[in-house]
Structure formats: structure tokens, C-alpha cells
Amino acid sequence: MDAMTDRISSRLWPAGLTRVPYWVYTEQDVLAAEQKRIFEGPVWNYLCLEIDLPNNGDYRTTFVGSMPVVVTRAEDGEYCGFENRCAHRGALICLEDGGSVQDFQCVYHSWRYDLRGNLRSVAFSRGVNGKGGMPPDFDMSCHGPRKLRVTTFCGMVFGTLSPDAPEFETWLGPEIVSRVRRVLGNRRLEIIGRFTQALPNNWKLYFENVRDTYHASLLHLFFATFRITRLSSGGGVLVSETGEHHASATRAPPQGADSSYQGMRSDKESFRLADPSLLGMHDEFHDDIQLQILSIFPGFILQQVHNALAVRQIVPRGVDTTDLNWTYLGFVDDTPELRAHRLKQNNLVGPAGYVSMEDGAVGGFVQRGIAAAADELSVVEMGGAGAETQETRATEASVRGFWKAYRMHMGL
Ligand code: FES
Ligand SMILES: [Fe+2]
């Protein structure tokens, strides 16, 4: 055991998955350990979409946890990824969000890299007028940013720093693979919006929130009021074997009276939308799943809320600061009607979305609530103590699945 593990595991954490100590959201050394063991460990991190890099020479900057990364399309079309850190003194190699280049030149002292992240030239390496310069035995091939293994799946690009990460689809498992295919299939994606949302909380509070099927109709008044999702609607939560990934599904709401929300904040039976088309559903998935929220460990989300589709990437910025990168999606073959419908329905999600604005605030409420509670425990007991797939959303099984995976990766 190294010193970091020693320090972390000496803190209180009862056995089992139903209690989570609050120090995991507030300690600096936990965040440092997560970077090493989770984000740089045997997992696949979402990097970008294939359509972000349509041509050879295209690049996009992204993150693996807190590590800045450049994803490129090399001369032969291959997707490549490397750390966005100059081998000389550590400056960012690439400053823009994206673009198209032949090579990269660090602005600080002009060291130059090819599209695969190999160091190709060092400015003034032979000095000036026979003086200065790099030593003759300096070997450029021994210096460069760390490189990622990169793979693509359903139009998305994922990367890992670990030689031990299993093949991507094996790692997801067949059920999660089919739930991703259900939404993205072999269709040609088109980006119809993108932005970054700043969250005032630890990254794990957001990832838990995404996997928390219990809160949706209680926290989000819009959901239950207009019956988009209620726990009394059919559906359930799928949790992968290791707990790493999940997919929740909501089926059509029940017909007729539903008294299960009586006395709750969302018990507003008389409310009606002035424009009900906001909640229309174009049948593009050919099943009765109206909402599917899917997560891939440690920080990727694929969202289908009716016809509002998005991918979200979680980027930790500090123990209590997180960036959430949203990309709204459509397909190249959308009819004009479907595209207009998607754009309207995107008002449901995002930082000011009718059904998701509270998610941007509630993590901050937790972060503030636990300010002095490092050694206290949260309770995660809805639906039992296990992390298996369940035919209900009145459960915290996929939250427990997250902690099962987390403890495995962290060695806690
Ligand atoms: S830090 Fe990049 S060239 Fe010096
Ligand atoms: Fe939510």
C-alpha cells in the first residue's frame, strides 16, 4: 500500500454499498488519487465525437479527468490522442478548442509535434553560431506527451492511458452496448448545440445524480407535473456487472388517475402546458421507452429525453468544481419537422432546462450541506443493498453500482 492509499483508507468507510462518507467529496488527496486510479486507470474516457474530426489534420482538445488531451485525425485518418502538455516545460501544446493543422507548435519555445504527438523538432537545438543548443545526445524520440489508446464506437471517440483496459465493447457489456446502439445506431450524427456548464460541486455528485433514478420526478417539478416521468410509469434500471455503467428507462406513463404524488411539491394536477407539442414524441426508436439516461464510468452520459438527445462529459476542476460539457445531437437525415421538434425539446435539458436545471443546483446544495460533515455518512438504501438491475426506478441500485465500481478502482 502506498502512502496515498494509507491516508485515504484510514478514513471511515463502512463495508457494503449503502453508506458513503462525505470526505470523498471534499478531500484534495482523494481527487489526486482519482486522477491516477480512475481516469488514468483501466477505463475508457469519452473524448469527442467522430464528426468533431471529419478530415485528416483535424483536432479537438478535451480532457481525461483533469488531464488536458488533444484528439487528432492523423494523415492516414486514424484517430489519435495525446496529453496536451509540451515535453519541454509543460505548456499546453494546443490552445484552441479545435481546428485543422499539419502539426503543432508550442507557443513557449516552438517545440514542434506531429499529429500523433511525436516530438519532431526543437528550436535552436544546435544553438547559435556554434554556441548553446541541446546536448548532442538529446534524443527527441525519448520525449513527448503521454499517448492514449483510442477507439471509436457509434460515432464517439474514447481513449485510455491504461494498457490494461479491456476491449471497449467487452468492457461495456452486451446490454449497455445495445442501449447505446438503440439511440445512436448506425445513424450519421450532427451537432446541433454545445456549451459548458459550470457545476459548484464535486464531480461524483453529478455522476451520482445522473444515476439516481429516485430523484427525477421529485426534484424536477416539471417532470411529475406534466407526467413526463413518474415513478409510477413503467421502466427500470440496468446496472452493468461491475457497477461501472448504467441505463435507466422510462416507459409511457399510466393512463387515468395517479395519486402517488399527493402531498408532494409536484402534486399539481390542474397544471396544463400552453404548448403541449413541447412534449411530443416522434417515433424514431421504435419502442415504448420515452426516456433513457445512460452512463459510462467514470464520466460520460448519453441522454434521450423523448427526442432531445445529448452527450455529456464530466470534467473535474477541483474538489468542489466541475465542468459539464454538453453536446446536443441530431441526425443528418432528420426531417425539417423532426429537427425543429428536437430544437424545441432541447429546452427541457441543459443548465436552464425545464427538467434538468435543478441538477445544476442540487449538487451545490449537497456540497454546502456537507461542509463540516467529512466523517458523517449518506444513506443509499432505496431498493435494498445490492447493485443489480431492477424493474423499478424507486431504487438507488445504480448509485450503489457507482460506488461498487469506485471502490474497486480506488482500492478502497
Ligand atoms: S514549453 Fe513548450 S517549447 Fe518550451
Ligand atoms: Fe435530475
Coordinates of C-alpha atoms and ligand atoms in Angstrom, one line a residue:
M1 CA 0.0 0.0 0.0
D2 CA 1.4 3.4 -0.9
A3 CA 1.1 6.5 1.3
M4 CA -1.9 7.9 -0.5
T5 CA -3.9 4.6 -0.1
D6 CA -2.9 4.5 3.5
R7 CA -4.1 8.0 4.2
I8 CA -7.4 7.6 2.3
S9 CA -8.3 4.1 3.7
S10 CA -7.5 5.1 7.2
R11 CA -10.7 7.2 7.0
L12 CA -14.0 5.8 7.9
W13 CA -16.0 3.9 5.2
P14 CA -18.2 1.0 6.4
A15 CA -18.4 -2.2 4.4
G16 CA -21.2 -2.5 1.9
L17 CA -22.7 -0.1 -0.6
T18 CA -25.4 1.6 1.4
R19 CA -23.2 4.2 3.2
V20 CA -21.0 6.8 1.6
P21 CA -18.7 9.0 3.7
Y22 CA -18.8 12.7 2.8
W23 CA -15.0 13.1 2.8
V24 CA -14.9 11.5 -0.7
Y25 CA -16.4 14.8 -2.0
T26 CA -14.1 17.2 -0.1
E27 CA -10.6 15.9 0.2
Q28 CA -7.8 17.1 -2.1
D29 CA -5.8 13.8 -1.8
V30 CA -8.9 11.8 -2.9
L31 CA -9.2 13.9 -6.1
A32 CA -5.5 13.3 -6.8
A33 CA -5.9 9.5 -6.3
E34 CA -9.0 9.5 -8.5
Q35 CA -7.0 11.0 -11.4
K36 CA -4.4 8.3 -11.1
R37 CA -6.6 5.3 -10.3
I38 CA -9.8 6.0 -12.2
F39 CA -9.3 8.5 -15.0
E40 CA -5.8 7.2 -15.9
G41 CA -6.7 3.7 -14.9
P42 CA -8.2 0.8 -16.9
V43 CA -11.3 2.7 -18.1
W44 CA -12.3 4.3 -21.4
N45 CA -12.8 8.0 -21.2
Y46 CA -15.1 9.8 -23.7
L47 CA -13.0 12.2 -25.8
C48 CA -15.2 13.7 -28.5
L49 CA -17.4 12.7 -31.5
E50 CA -16.1 11.4 -34.7
I51 CA -17.8 14.3 -36.5
D52 CA -15.7 16.7 -34.5
L53 CA -12.8 15.4 -36.7
P54 CA -14.2 14.9 -40.2
N55 CA -10.9 15.4 -42.1
N56 CA -7.3 14.3 -41.7
G57 CA -5.4 17.0 -39.8
D58 CA -8.4 18.0 -37.7
Y59 CA -8.0 18.1 -33.9
R60 CA -10.1 18.9 -30.8
T61 CA -8.9 19.5 -27.3
T62 CA -10.7 17.6 -24.5
F63 CA -10.0 16.0 -21.1
V64 CA -9.3 12.7 -19.3
G65 CA -10.3 13.7 -15.8
S66 CA -8.2 16.8 -15.1
M67 CA -5.6 15.9 -17.8
P68 CA -5.8 18.1 -20.9
V69 CA -5.8 16.0 -24.1
V70 CA -5.6 16.6 -27.8
V71 CA -7.5 14.2 -30.1
T72 CA -6.4 14.3 -33.8
R73 CA -7.1 12.7 -37.1
A74 CA -3.7 11.7 -38.4
E75 CA -2.5 11.7 -42.1
D76 CA -3.9 8.2 -42.6
G77 CA -7.3 9.0 -41.0
E78 CA -6.5 7.2 -37.7
Y79 CA -7.9 8.8 -34.5
C80 CA -5.0 9.6 -32.1
G81 CA -4.9 11.1 -28.7
F82 CA -2.1 12.5 -26.5
E83 CA -1.7 14.6 -23.4
N84 CA -1.9 18.3 -24.2
R85 CA 1.4 19.1 -22.4
C86 CA 4.7 20.1 -24.0
A87 CA 7.6 17.8 -23.3
H88 CA 9.9 20.8 -22.7
R89 CA 8.4 22.8 -19.8
G90 CA 4.9 21.6 -19.7
A91 CA 2.9 24.3 -21.5
L92 CA -0.3 23.4 -23.4
I93 CA 0.7 22.3 -26.9
C94 CA -2.6 23.3 -28.3
L95 CA -4.6 26.3 -27.1
E96 CA -7.7 26.2 -29.2
D97 CA -10.9 24.1 -28.8
G98 CA -10.4 22.6 -32.3
G99 CA -9.2 23.2 -35.8
S100 CA -7.2 21.8 -38.6
V101 CA -3.4 21.7 -38.8
Q102 CA -0.3 20.0 -40.3
D103 CA 1.5 19.9 -37.0
F104 CA 1.5 21.6 -33.6
Q105 CA 4.0 24.1 -32.4
C106 CA 4.2 25.0 -28.7
V107 CA 4.0 28.8 -28.3
Y108 CA 6.5 29.0 -25.5
H109 CA 9.8 27.8 -27.2
S110 CA 8.4 26.5 -30.5
W111 CA 9.0 22.7 -30.0
R112 CA 7.0 21.0 -32.8
Y113 CA 4.9 17.9 -32.7
D114 CA 3.2 15.8 -35.4
L115 CA -0.4 14.8 -35.5
R116 CA 0.3 11.7 -33.3
G117 CA 2.0 13.7 -30.6
N118 CA 5.6 12.8 -31.6
L119 CA 8.2 15.5 -30.9
R120 CA 9.6 16.4 -34.4
S121 CA 11.8 19.5 -33.8
V122 CA 13.4 21.6 -31.1
A123 CA 14.0 25.2 -31.9
F124 CA 17.8 26.2 -31.8
S125 CA 18.7 22.6 -31.0
R126 CA 22.1 23.3 -32.4
G127 CA 22.5 26.6 -30.7
V128 CA 23.6 29.9 -32.4
N129 CA 27.0 30.4 -34.0
G130 CA 28.2 27.2 -32.5
K131 CA 27.2 28.1 -29.0
G132 CA 24.4 26.8 -26.8
G133 CA 21.9 24.4 -28.1
M134 CA 20.9 21.0 -26.9
P135 CA 23.4 18.3 -26.0
P136 CA 24.3 16.1 -29.0
D137 CA 22.9 13.0 -27.2
F138 CA 19.4 14.6 -26.7
D139 CA 17.0 12.0 -28.3
M140 CA 13.7 13.5 -29.4
S141 CA 12.1 10.1 -29.6
C142 CA 12.5 9.8 -25.8
H143 CA 10.5 12.9 -25.1
G144 CA 6.9 13.6 -25.8
P145 CA 3.5 13.9 -24.2
R146 CA 1.8 10.7 -22.9
K147 CA -0.2 8.9 -25.6
L148 CA -3.6 7.3 -25.4
R149 CA -5.1 4.2 -26.9
V150 CA -8.1 5.4 -28.8
T151 CA -11.2 3.6 -30.1
T152 CA -14.5 4.6 -31.7
F153 CA -18.0 3.4 -31.1
C154 CA -21.3 4.6 -32.5
G155 CA -19.7 7.8 -33.7
M156 CA -18.0 8.6 -30.4
V157 CA -14.2 8.6 -29.7
F158 CA -13.0 7.1 -26.4
G159 CA -9.4 6.9 -25.0
T160 CA -7.5 5.2 -22.3
L161 CA -4.0 5.6 -20.8
S162 CA -4.0 2.1 -19.4
P163 CA -2.6 -0.9 -21.3
D164 CA -4.9 -3.0 -19.0
A165 CA -8.3 -1.5 -20.2
P166 CA -10.3 -4.4 -21.8
E167 CA -11.6 -4.1 -25.4
F168 CA -14.2 -1.3 -25.4
E169 CA -17.4 -3.3 -26.1
T170 CA -16.3 -6.1 -23.7
W171 CA -15.9 -3.5 -21.0
L172 CA -19.3 -2.0 -21.7
G173 CA -21.0 -5.4 -21.8
P174 CA -23.7 -6.5 -24.3
E175 CA -26.7 -4.9 -22.6
I176 CA -25.1 -1.4 -22.4
V177 CA -23.8 -1.8 -25.9
S178 CA -27.3 -2.4 -27.2
R179 CA -28.7 0.5 -25.2
V180 CA -26.2 2.9 -26.8
R181 CA -26.9 1.4 -30.2
R182 CA -30.6 1.9 -29.6
V183 CA -30.1 5.7 -29.6
L184 CA -27.1 6.2 -31.9
G185 CA -27.2 3.1 -34.1
N186 CA -25.6 3.5 -37.4
R187 CA -27.1 6.9 -38.0
R188 CA -25.0 9.9 -39.1
L189 CA -24.8 12.4 -36.2
E190 CA -25.0 16.1 -36.5
I191 CA -24.1 18.6 -33.7
I192 CA -26.9 21.0 -33.0
G193 CA -25.6 22.8 -30.0
R194 CA -22.7 22.7 -27.5
F195 CA -21.7 24.5 -24.3
T196 CA -20.0 24.0 -20.9
Q197 CA -22.0 24.2 -17.7
A198 CA -20.0 25.0 -14.5
L199 CA -21.2 23.0 -11.5
P200 CA -20.5 24.1 -7.9
N201 CA -19.8 20.6 -6.7
N202 CA -17.6 17.5 -6.7
W203 CA -17.7 15.6 -10.0
K204 CA -19.1 12.5 -8.3
L205 CA -22.2 14.3 -7.0
Y206 CA -23.2 14.9 -10.6
F207 CA -22.4 11.4 -11.8
E208 CA -24.5 10.0 -8.9
N209 CA -27.3 12.4 -9.7
V210 CA -27.4 11.0 -13.3
R211 CA -27.7 7.5 -11.9
D212 CA -30.2 8.4 -9.2
T213 CA -33.5 7.3 -10.7
Y214 CA -35.3 8.1 -7.5
H215 CA -34.9 11.9 -7.6
A216 CA -36.1 12.7 -11.1
S217 CA -39.8 13.1 -10.5
L218 CA -39.4 14.6 -7.0
L219 CA -36.7 17.2 -7.6
H220 CA -37.8 18.2 -11.1
L221 CA -41.3 19.6 -10.6
F222 CA -41.8 19.8 -14.4
F223 CA -41.4 16.1 -14.8
A224 CA -44.1 15.0 -12.4
T225 CA -46.4 17.9 -13.0
F226 CA -46.7 17.2 -16.7
R227 CA -46.3 13.4 -16.2
I228 CA -43.2 13.1 -18.4
T229 CA -41.8 10.7 -15.8
R230 CA -43.3 9.5 -12.6
L231 CA -42.1 6.5 -10.6
S232 CA -45.5 5.0 -11.3
S233 CA -44.7 4.9 -15.0
G234 CA -43.1 1.6 -16.1
G235 CA -39.4 1.2 -16.6
G236 CA -36.4 0.2 -14.6
V237 CA -32.7 0.5 -14.2
L238 CA -30.0 -1.7 -15.8
V239 CA -26.6 -1.9 -14.0
S240 CA -23.6 -3.5 -15.6
E241 CA -21.9 -6.4 -13.8
T242 CA -19.1 -4.3 -12.3
G243 CA -21.5 -1.4 -11.5
E244 CA -19.5 0.8 -13.8
H245 CA -22.2 1.6 -16.3
H246 CA -26.0 2.0 -16.1
A247 CA -29.1 2.8 -18.2
S248 CA -32.4 3.8 -16.9
A249 CA -35.6 3.6 -18.9
T250 CA -39.0 5.2 -18.5
R251 CA -41.9 3.8 -20.4
A252 CA -45.2 5.6 -21.2
P253 CA -47.0 7.0 -18.2
P254 CA -50.1 5.2 -16.8
Q255 CA -53.5 6.3 -18.1
G256 CA -56.0 7.7 -15.7
A257 CA -55.8 8.9 -12.1
D258 CA -52.4 8.6 -10.3
S259 CA -52.5 9.6 -6.7
S260 CA -48.9 8.6 -5.9
Y261 CA -47.6 12.2 -5.8
Q262 CA -50.3 13.5 -3.5
G263 CA -48.9 15.9 -0.9
M264 CA -45.6 16.3 -2.8
R265 CA -44.2 19.5 -4.3
S266 CA -45.1 18.2 -7.7
D267 CA -48.8 17.5 -6.9
K268 CA -50.3 20.0 -9.3
E269 CA -52.9 18.1 -11.2
S270 CA -54.6 21.1 -12.7
F271 CA -51.5 22.5 -14.5
R272 CA -51.5 22.3 -18.3
L273 CA -48.9 23.3 -20.8
A274 CA -49.9 26.1 -23.2
D275 CA -47.9 24.3 -25.9
P276 CA -48.3 20.5 -25.5
S277 CA -46.2 19.9 -28.6
L278 CA -43.1 20.5 -26.4
L279 CA -43.6 17.0 -25.0
G280 CA -44.5 15.3 -28.3
M281 CA -42.6 12.1 -29.2
H282 CA -41.6 11.3 -32.7
D283 CA -41.3 7.5 -33.0
E284 CA -37.6 7.2 -34.0
F285 CA -36.6 4.4 -31.7
H286 CA -39.5 2.1 -32.4
D287 CA -40.1 1.1 -28.8
D288 CA -42.0 2.5 -25.8
I289 CA -39.0 3.9 -24.0
Q290 CA -39.6 7.7 -23.6
L291 CA -36.5 8.5 -21.6
Q292 CA -33.3 6.7 -21.4
I293 CA -30.4 8.0 -19.4
L294 CA -27.2 6.0 -19.8
S295 CA -23.8 6.4 -18.1
I296 CA -20.4 5.0 -18.8
F297 CA -17.9 5.1 -16.0
P298 CA -16.3 7.4 -15.0
G299 CA -17.8 10.5 -16.6
F300 CA -19.9 10.0 -19.7
I301 CA -23.6 10.3 -20.2
L302 CA -25.9 9.6 -23.2
Q303 CA -29.3 11.2 -22.8
Q304 CA -32.6 10.6 -24.6
V305 CA -35.4 12.6 -23.2
H306 CA -38.1 12.0 -25.8
N307 CA -36.4 13.3 -28.9
A308 CA -33.9 15.5 -27.1
L309 CA -30.5 13.8 -27.5
A310 CA -27.2 14.8 -26.0
V311 CA -23.9 13.5 -24.8
R312 CA -22.4 15.0 -21.6
Q313 CA -18.8 14.8 -20.4
I314 CA -17.8 15.4 -16.8
V315 CA -14.5 17.2 -16.2
P316 CA -13.4 17.6 -12.6
R317 CA -11.8 21.0 -11.9
G318 CA -11.3 20.8 -8.2
V319 CA -12.8 19.1 -5.2
D320 CA -15.9 21.3 -5.4
T321 CA -15.9 22.5 -9.0
T322 CA -16.8 20.5 -12.1
D323 CA -17.3 21.4 -15.8
L324 CA -20.1 19.6 -17.7
N325 CA -19.6 19.6 -21.4
W326 CA -22.9 19.2 -23.3
T327 CA -23.2 18.4 -27.0
Y328 CA -26.8 18.4 -28.3
L329 CA -27.3 15.9 -31.2
G330 CA -29.5 15.3 -34.2
F331 CA -29.0 13.2 -37.3
V332 CA -28.1 14.2 -40.8
D333 CA -31.3 12.6 -42.1
D334 CA -33.6 14.4 -39.6
T335 CA -36.7 15.8 -41.5
P336 CA -37.1 19.6 -41.0
E337 CA -40.1 18.8 -38.7
L338 CA -38.1 16.5 -36.6
R339 CA -35.2 18.9 -36.4
A340 CA -37.4 21.8 -35.3
H341 CA -39.0 19.5 -32.7
R342 CA -35.6 18.5 -31.3
L343 CA -34.5 22.1 -31.1
K344 CA -37.7 23.0 -29.2
Q345 CA -37.4 19.9 -27.0
N346 CA -33.8 20.8 -26.1
N347 CA -35.4 23.4 -23.8
L348 CA -36.1 20.5 -21.4
V349 CA -32.4 19.9 -20.8
G350 CA -29.2 21.9 -20.1
P351 CA -28.4 24.4 -17.3
A352 CA -31.8 26.2 -17.7
G353 CA -33.7 23.1 -18.9
Y354 CA -37.2 22.5 -17.6
V355 CA -36.3 19.1 -16.4
S356 CA -32.6 19.5 -15.6
M357 CA -31.9 22.9 -14.2
E358 CA -32.2 21.6 -10.7
D359 CA -29.4 19.1 -11.3
G360 CA -27.1 22.1 -11.7
A361 CA -28.0 23.4 -8.3
V362 CA -28.6 20.3 -6.1
G363 CA -25.0 19.1 -6.2
G364 CA -24.1 22.5 -4.8
F365 CA -26.7 22.1 -2.1
V366 CA -25.0 18.9 -1.1
Q367 CA -21.5 20.4 -1.3
R368 CA -22.6 23.2 1.0
G369 CA -24.6 20.9 3.3
I370 CA -21.6 18.6 4.0
A371 CA -19.1 21.4 4.6
A372 CA -18.5 20.3 8.2
A373 CA -19.5 16.6 7.8
A374 CA -16.4 14.8 6.4
D375 CA -16.9 11.8 8.7
E376 CA -20.7 11.6 8.5
L377 CA -22.4 9.1 6.1
S378 CA -25.1 9.4 3.5
V379 CA -27.8 6.8 3.2
V380 CA -28.2 4.9 -0.1
E381 CA -30.8 2.2 0.8
M382 CA -33.7 2.6 -1.6
G383 CA -34.4 -0.7 -3.3
G384 CA -32.1 -2.7 -1.0
A385 CA -28.4 -3.0 -0.6
G386 CA -27.4 -4.5 -3.9
A387 CA -26.3 -3.0 -7.2
E388 CA -28.2 -5.3 -9.6
T389 CA -30.5 -4.4 -12.4
Q390 CA -34.1 -3.7 -11.1
E391 CA -37.5 -3.5 -12.8
T392 CA -38.3 -0.2 -10.9
R393 CA -36.8 3.3 -10.7
A394 CA -37.8 3.6 -7.0
T395 CA -34.3 2.3 -6.2
E396 CA -30.7 3.6 -5.8
A397 CA -29.2 0.4 -7.3
S398 CA -27.3 2.3 -9.9
V399 CA -25.9 4.8 -7.4
R400 CA -24.7 1.8 -5.4
G401 CA -23.3 0.4 -8.6
F402 CA -21.2 3.5 -9.0
W403 CA -19.7 3.1 -5.5
K404 CA -19.1 -0.6 -6.1
A405 CA -17.0 0.4 -9.2
Y406 CA -15.4 3.3 -7.5
R407 CA -14.2 1.3 -4.5
M408 CA -12.9 -1.4 -6.9
H409 CA -10.9 1.1 -8.9
M410 CA -9.7 3.1 -5.9
G411 CA -8.7 0.0 -3.9
L412 CA -10.9 1.1 -1.0
Ligands
FES1 S1 7.3 24.7 -23.0 FE1 6.8 24.1 -25.0 S2 8.5 24.6 -26.1 FE2 9.0 25.2 -24.1
FE2 FE -32.1 15.2 -12.4

